[in-house]
Coordinates of C-alpha atoms and ligand atoms in Angstrom, one line a residue:
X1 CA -3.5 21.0 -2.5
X2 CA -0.8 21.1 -5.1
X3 CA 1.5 18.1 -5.2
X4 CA 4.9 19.9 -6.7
X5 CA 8.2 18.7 -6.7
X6 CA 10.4 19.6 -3.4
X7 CA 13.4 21.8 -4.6
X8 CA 17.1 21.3 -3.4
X9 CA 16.7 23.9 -0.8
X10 CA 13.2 22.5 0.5
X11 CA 14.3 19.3 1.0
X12 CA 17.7 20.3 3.2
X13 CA 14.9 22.2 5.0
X14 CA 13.0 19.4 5.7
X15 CA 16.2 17.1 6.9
X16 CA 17.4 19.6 9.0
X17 CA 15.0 21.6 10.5
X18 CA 12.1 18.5 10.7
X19 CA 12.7 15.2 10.4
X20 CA 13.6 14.0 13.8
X21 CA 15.2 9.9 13.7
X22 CA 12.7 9.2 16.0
X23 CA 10.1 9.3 13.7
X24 CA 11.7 6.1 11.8
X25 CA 9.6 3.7 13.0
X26 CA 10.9 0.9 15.6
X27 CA 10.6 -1.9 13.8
X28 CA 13.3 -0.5 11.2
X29 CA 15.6 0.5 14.1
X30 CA 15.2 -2.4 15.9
X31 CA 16.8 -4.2 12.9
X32 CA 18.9 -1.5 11.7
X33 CA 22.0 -3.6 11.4
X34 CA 20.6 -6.3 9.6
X35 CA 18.8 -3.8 6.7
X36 CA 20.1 -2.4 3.3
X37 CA 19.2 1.5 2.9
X38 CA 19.2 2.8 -0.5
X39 CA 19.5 6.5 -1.4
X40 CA 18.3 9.1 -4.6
X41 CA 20.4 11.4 -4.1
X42 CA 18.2 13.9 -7.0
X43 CA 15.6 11.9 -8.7
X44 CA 17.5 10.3 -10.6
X45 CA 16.8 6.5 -9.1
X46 CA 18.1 5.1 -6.0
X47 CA 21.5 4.3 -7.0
X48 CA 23.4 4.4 -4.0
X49 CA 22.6 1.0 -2.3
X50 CA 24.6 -1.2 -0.4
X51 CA 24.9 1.4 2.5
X52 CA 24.4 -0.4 6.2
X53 CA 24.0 1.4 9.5
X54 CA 25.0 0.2 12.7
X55 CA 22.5 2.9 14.7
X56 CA 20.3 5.6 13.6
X57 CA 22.8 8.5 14.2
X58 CA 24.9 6.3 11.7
X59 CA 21.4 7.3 9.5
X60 CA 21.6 10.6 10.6
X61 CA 24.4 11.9 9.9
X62 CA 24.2 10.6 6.3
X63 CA 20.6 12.3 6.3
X64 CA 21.9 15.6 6.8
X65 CA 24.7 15.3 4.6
X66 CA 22.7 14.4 1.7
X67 CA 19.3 15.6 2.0
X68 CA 18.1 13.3 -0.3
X69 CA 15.3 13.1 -2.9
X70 CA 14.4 9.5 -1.6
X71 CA 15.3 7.1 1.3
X72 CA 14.6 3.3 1.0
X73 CA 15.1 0.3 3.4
X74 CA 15.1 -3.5 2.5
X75 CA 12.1 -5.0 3.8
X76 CA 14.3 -8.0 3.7
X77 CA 17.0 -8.7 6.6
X78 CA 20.7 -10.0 6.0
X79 CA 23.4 -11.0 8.1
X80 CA 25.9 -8.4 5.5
X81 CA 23.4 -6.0 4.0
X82 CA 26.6 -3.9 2.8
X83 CA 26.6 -6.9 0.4
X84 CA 23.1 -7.9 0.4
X85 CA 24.3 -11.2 1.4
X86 CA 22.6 -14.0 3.9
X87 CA 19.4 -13.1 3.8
X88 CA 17.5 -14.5 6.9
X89 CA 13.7 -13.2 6.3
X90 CA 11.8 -10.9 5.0
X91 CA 8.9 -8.3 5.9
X92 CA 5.7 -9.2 3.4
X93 CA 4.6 -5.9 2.5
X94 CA 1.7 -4.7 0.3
X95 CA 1.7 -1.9 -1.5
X96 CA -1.2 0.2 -2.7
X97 CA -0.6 2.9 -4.9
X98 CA -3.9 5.5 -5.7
X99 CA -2.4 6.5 -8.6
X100 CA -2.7 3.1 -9.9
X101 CA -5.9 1.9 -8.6
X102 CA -7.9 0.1 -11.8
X103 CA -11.3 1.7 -10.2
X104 CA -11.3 5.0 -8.8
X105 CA -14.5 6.7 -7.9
X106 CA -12.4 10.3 -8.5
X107 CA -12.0 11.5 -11.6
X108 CA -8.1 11.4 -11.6
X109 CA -6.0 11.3 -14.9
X110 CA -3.7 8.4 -14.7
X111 CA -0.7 9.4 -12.1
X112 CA -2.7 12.0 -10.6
X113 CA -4.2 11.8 -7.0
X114 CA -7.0 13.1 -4.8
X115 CA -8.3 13.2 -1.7
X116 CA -10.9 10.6 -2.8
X117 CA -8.5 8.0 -3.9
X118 CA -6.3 8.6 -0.9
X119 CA -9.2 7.4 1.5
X120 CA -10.1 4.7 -1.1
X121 CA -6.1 3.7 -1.0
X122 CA -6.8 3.5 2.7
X123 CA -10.1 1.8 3.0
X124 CA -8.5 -1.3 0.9
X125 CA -5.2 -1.1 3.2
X126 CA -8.1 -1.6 6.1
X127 CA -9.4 -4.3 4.3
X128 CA -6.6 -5.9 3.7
X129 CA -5.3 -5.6 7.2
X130 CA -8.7 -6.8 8.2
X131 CA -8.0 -10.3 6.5
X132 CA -4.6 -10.9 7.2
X133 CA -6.4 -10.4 11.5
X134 CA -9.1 -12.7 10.8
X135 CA -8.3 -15.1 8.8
X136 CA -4.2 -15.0 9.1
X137 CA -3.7 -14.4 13.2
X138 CA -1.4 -11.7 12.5
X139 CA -1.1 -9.0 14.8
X140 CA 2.5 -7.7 14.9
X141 CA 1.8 -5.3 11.5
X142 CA 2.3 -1.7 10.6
X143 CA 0.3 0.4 8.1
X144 CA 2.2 3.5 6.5
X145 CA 1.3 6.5 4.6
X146 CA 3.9 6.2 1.6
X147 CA 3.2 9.7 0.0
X148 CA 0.6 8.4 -2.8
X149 CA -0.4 5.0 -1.3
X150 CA -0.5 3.1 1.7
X151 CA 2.1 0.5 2.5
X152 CA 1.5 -2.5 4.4
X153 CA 4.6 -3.9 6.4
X154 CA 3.8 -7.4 8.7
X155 CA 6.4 -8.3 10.8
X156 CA 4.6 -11.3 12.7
X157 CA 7.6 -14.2 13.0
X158 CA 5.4 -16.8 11.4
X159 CA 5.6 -14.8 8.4
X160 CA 8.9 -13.4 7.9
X161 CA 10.8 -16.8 7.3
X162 CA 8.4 -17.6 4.3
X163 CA 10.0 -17.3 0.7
X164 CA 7.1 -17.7 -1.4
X165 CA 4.1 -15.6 -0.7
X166 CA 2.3 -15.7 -3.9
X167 CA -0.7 -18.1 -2.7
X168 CA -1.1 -15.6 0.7
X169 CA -0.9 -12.6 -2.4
X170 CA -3.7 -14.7 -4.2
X171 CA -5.7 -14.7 -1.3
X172 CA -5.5 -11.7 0.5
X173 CA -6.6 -10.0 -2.8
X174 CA -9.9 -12.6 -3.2
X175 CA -8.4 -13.2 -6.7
X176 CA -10.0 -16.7 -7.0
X177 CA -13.8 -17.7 -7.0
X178 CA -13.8 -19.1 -3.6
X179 CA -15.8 -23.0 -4.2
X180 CA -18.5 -21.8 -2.0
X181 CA -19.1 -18.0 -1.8
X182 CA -21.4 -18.3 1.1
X183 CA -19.5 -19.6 3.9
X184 CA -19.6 -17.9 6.9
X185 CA -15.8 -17.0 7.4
X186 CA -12.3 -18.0 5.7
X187 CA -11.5 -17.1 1.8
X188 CA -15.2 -16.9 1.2
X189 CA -15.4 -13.7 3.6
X190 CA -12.5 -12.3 1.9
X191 CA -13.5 -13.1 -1.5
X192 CA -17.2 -11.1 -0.9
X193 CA -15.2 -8.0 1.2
X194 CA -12.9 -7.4 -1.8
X195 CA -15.9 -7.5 -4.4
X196 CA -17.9 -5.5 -2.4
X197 CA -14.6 -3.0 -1.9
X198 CA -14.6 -2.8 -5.7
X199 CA -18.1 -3.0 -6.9
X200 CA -19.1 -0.2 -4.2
X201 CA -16.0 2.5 -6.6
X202 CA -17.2 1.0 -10.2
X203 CA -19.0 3.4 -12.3
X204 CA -20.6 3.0 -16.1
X205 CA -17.2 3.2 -17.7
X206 CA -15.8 0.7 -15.4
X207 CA -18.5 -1.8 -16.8
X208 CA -17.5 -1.5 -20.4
X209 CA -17.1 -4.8 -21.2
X210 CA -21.2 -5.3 -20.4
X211 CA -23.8 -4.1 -22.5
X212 CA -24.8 -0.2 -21.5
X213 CA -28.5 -1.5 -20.0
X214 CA -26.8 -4.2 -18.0
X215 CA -24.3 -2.0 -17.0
X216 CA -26.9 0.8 -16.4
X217 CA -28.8 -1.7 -14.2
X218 CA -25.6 -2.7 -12.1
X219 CA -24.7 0.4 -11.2
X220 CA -28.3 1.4 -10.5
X221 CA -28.8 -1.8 -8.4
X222 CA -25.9 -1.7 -6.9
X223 CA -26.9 -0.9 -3.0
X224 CA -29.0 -4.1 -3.9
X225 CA -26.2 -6.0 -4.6
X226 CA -24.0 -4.9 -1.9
X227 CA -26.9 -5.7 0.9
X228 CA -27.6 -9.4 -1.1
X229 CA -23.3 -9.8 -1.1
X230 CA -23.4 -9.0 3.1
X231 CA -26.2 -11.0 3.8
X232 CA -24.7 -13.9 1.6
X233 CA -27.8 -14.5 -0.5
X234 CA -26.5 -17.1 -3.2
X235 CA -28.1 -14.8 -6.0
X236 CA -26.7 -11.3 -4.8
X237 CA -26.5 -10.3 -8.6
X238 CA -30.0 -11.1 -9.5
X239 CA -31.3 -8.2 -10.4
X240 CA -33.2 -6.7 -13.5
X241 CA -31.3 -7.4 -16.9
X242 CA -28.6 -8.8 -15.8
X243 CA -28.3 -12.8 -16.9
X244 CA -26.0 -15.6 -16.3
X245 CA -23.4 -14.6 -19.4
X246 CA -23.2 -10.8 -17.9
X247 CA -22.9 -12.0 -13.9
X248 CA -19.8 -14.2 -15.0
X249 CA -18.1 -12.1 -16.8
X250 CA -19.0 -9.1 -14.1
X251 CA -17.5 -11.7 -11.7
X252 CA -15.1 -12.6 -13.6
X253 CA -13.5 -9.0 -14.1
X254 CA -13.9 -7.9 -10.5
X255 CA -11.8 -10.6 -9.3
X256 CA -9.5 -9.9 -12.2
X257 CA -9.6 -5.8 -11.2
X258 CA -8.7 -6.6 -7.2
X259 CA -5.8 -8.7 -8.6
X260 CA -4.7 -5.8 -9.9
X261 CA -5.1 -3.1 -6.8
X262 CA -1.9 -3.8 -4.9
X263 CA 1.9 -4.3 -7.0
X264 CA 1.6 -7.7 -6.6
X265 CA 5.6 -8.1 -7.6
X266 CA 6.2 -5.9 -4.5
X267 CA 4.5 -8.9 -2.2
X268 CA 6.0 -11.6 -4.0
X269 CA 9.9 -9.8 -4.1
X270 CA 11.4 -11.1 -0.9
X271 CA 14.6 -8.7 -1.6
X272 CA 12.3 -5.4 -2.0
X273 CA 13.3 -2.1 -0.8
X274 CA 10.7 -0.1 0.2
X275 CA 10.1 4.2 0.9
X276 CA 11.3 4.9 4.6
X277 CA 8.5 6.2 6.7
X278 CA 9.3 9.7 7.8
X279 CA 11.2 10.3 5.0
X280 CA 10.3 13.2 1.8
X281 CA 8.6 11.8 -1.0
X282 CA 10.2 14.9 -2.8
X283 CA 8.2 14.3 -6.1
X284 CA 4.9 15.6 -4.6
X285 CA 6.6 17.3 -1.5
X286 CA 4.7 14.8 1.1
X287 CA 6.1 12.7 4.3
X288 CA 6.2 9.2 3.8
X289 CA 5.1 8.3 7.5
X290 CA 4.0 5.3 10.3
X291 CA -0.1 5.5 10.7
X292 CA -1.1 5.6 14.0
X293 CA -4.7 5.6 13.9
X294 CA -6.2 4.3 10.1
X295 CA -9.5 5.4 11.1
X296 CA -8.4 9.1 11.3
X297 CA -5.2 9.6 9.5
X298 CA -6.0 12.5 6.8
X299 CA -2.6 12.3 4.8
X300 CA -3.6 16.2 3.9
X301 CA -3.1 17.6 7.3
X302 CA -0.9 15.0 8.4
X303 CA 1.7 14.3 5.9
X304 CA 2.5 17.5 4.5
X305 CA 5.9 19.0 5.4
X306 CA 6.3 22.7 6.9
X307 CA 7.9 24.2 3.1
X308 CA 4.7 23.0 1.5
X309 CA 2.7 25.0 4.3
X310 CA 4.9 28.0 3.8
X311 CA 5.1 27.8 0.4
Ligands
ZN1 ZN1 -8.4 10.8 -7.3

């Protein structure tokens, strides 16, 4: 598929003829009132903020008037979001771009994306949603598609009062060595699903910073690994060539690599805005939208408007 721009006329299309406000998700029209919306009116950066809505027809109407190139909404609620004043609490998002994923299995130039990096952008949103479940209680959380990532918005009320999230960022992303790696459940489970999410995309030049035979062995040990990680064998990376120097350093970078796989400024930012879901993302002419079903969602048959189909 071609990811070009939307054009003026595509993008009235789109706002007149398809987006339906019923496809902004609840949980933003629920809180309408209390949410700042910022507009691009043509690419040229959202610098029409401070708008409020009482409703969604109050939305609508400025849709349809604008068609614009990009919608936003605060993840963070206030009692006057005209002036982005009293702000009460906060969504914690996570965002994961596959255009900036530090290992892709595709081979992508920078800024580019695939269908392979898509479903790898997905697989860590599982994952991620997977811990904040199991080890967080949450259950009151959304995943959306957000037109070259997947976005991550929890709503759960023990969450949204919180002002600093960086320790739940450091977590969730198994950033730290856990002090014992093989416990059954907790931060170590984390810590091994996140290596094994990244050491199951690495490939030679992801290893670099080894020697070519130990990074020759990794990679061809690899299934190895992964079954010794699962089964929580304290050695998992004991195999041929690679010594105590190489499996620190190895660790070392993987941890340092899943720091890097979400915008961790995005978590951290209790004021964020953050695309709409059902909006155009009019630079590659896709639908920023709510995902039903993870397990299914193909953002290739789903999230592409009509004009792109007709095109
Ligand atoms: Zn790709």
């Amino acid at each position: 598929m071609e990811f070009r721009e939307a054009t003026p006329q595509e993008r009235m299309r789109y706002y007149h003829e398809e987006w339906d406000p019923s496809d902004v998700p609840r949980f933003i029209t629920d809180s309408i009132e209390e949410r700042e919306f910022a507009f691009d009116h043509n690419g040229q950066g959202y610098n029409d903020r401070y708008n409020a809505f009482h409703n969604v027809h109050e939305l609508e109407t400025k849709m349809k008037t604008l068609n614009p190139y990009a919608v936003c909404a605060s993840t963070a609620y206030y009692e006057r979001p005209q002036q982005r004043e009293g702000w009460t609490r906060a969504e914690l998002v996570f965002d994961i771009d596959a255009k900036d994923q530090p290992v892709r299995s595709c081979d992508c130039e920078p800024g580019s994306i695939c269908e392979t990096c898509l479903e790898e952008g997905k697989e860590l949103a599982l994952t991620i949603m997977d811990t904040l479940r199991d080890d967080f209680a949450i259950r009151d959380m959304y995943m959306a598609y957000s037109g070259r990532g997947y976005h991550i918005h929890v709503l759960d009320e023990n969450v949204l009062p919180l002002e600093n999230r960086s320790a739940i960022l450091e977590y969730v992303m198994g950033a730290v060595m856990p002090t014992d790696f093989q416990m059954m459940g907790g931060y170590a489970r984390t810590w091994r699903r996140m290596l094994a999410v990244i050491i199951s995309k690495m490939d030679e030049k992801d290893l670099s910073f080894l020697t070519s035979p130990v990074a020759t062995s990794v990679i061809e040990h690899r299934p190895t690994i992964l079954r010794n990680l699962e089964a929580r064998k304290a050695d998992f990376l004991n195999v041929p060539g690679v010594g105590k120097t190489s499996r620190d350093k190895f660790l070392e970078r993987c941890m340092e690599l899943n720091g890097q796989t979400v915008d961790g400024k995005v978590t951290i930012d209790t004021k964020r805005i953050l695309r709409l879901p059902s909006t155009l993302h009019s630079k590659i002419s896709m639908i920023c939208m709510l995902v039903d079903d993870p397990e299914t969602f193909d953002p290739l048959s789903k999230a592409v408007p009509r004009f792109v189909e007709e095109r």
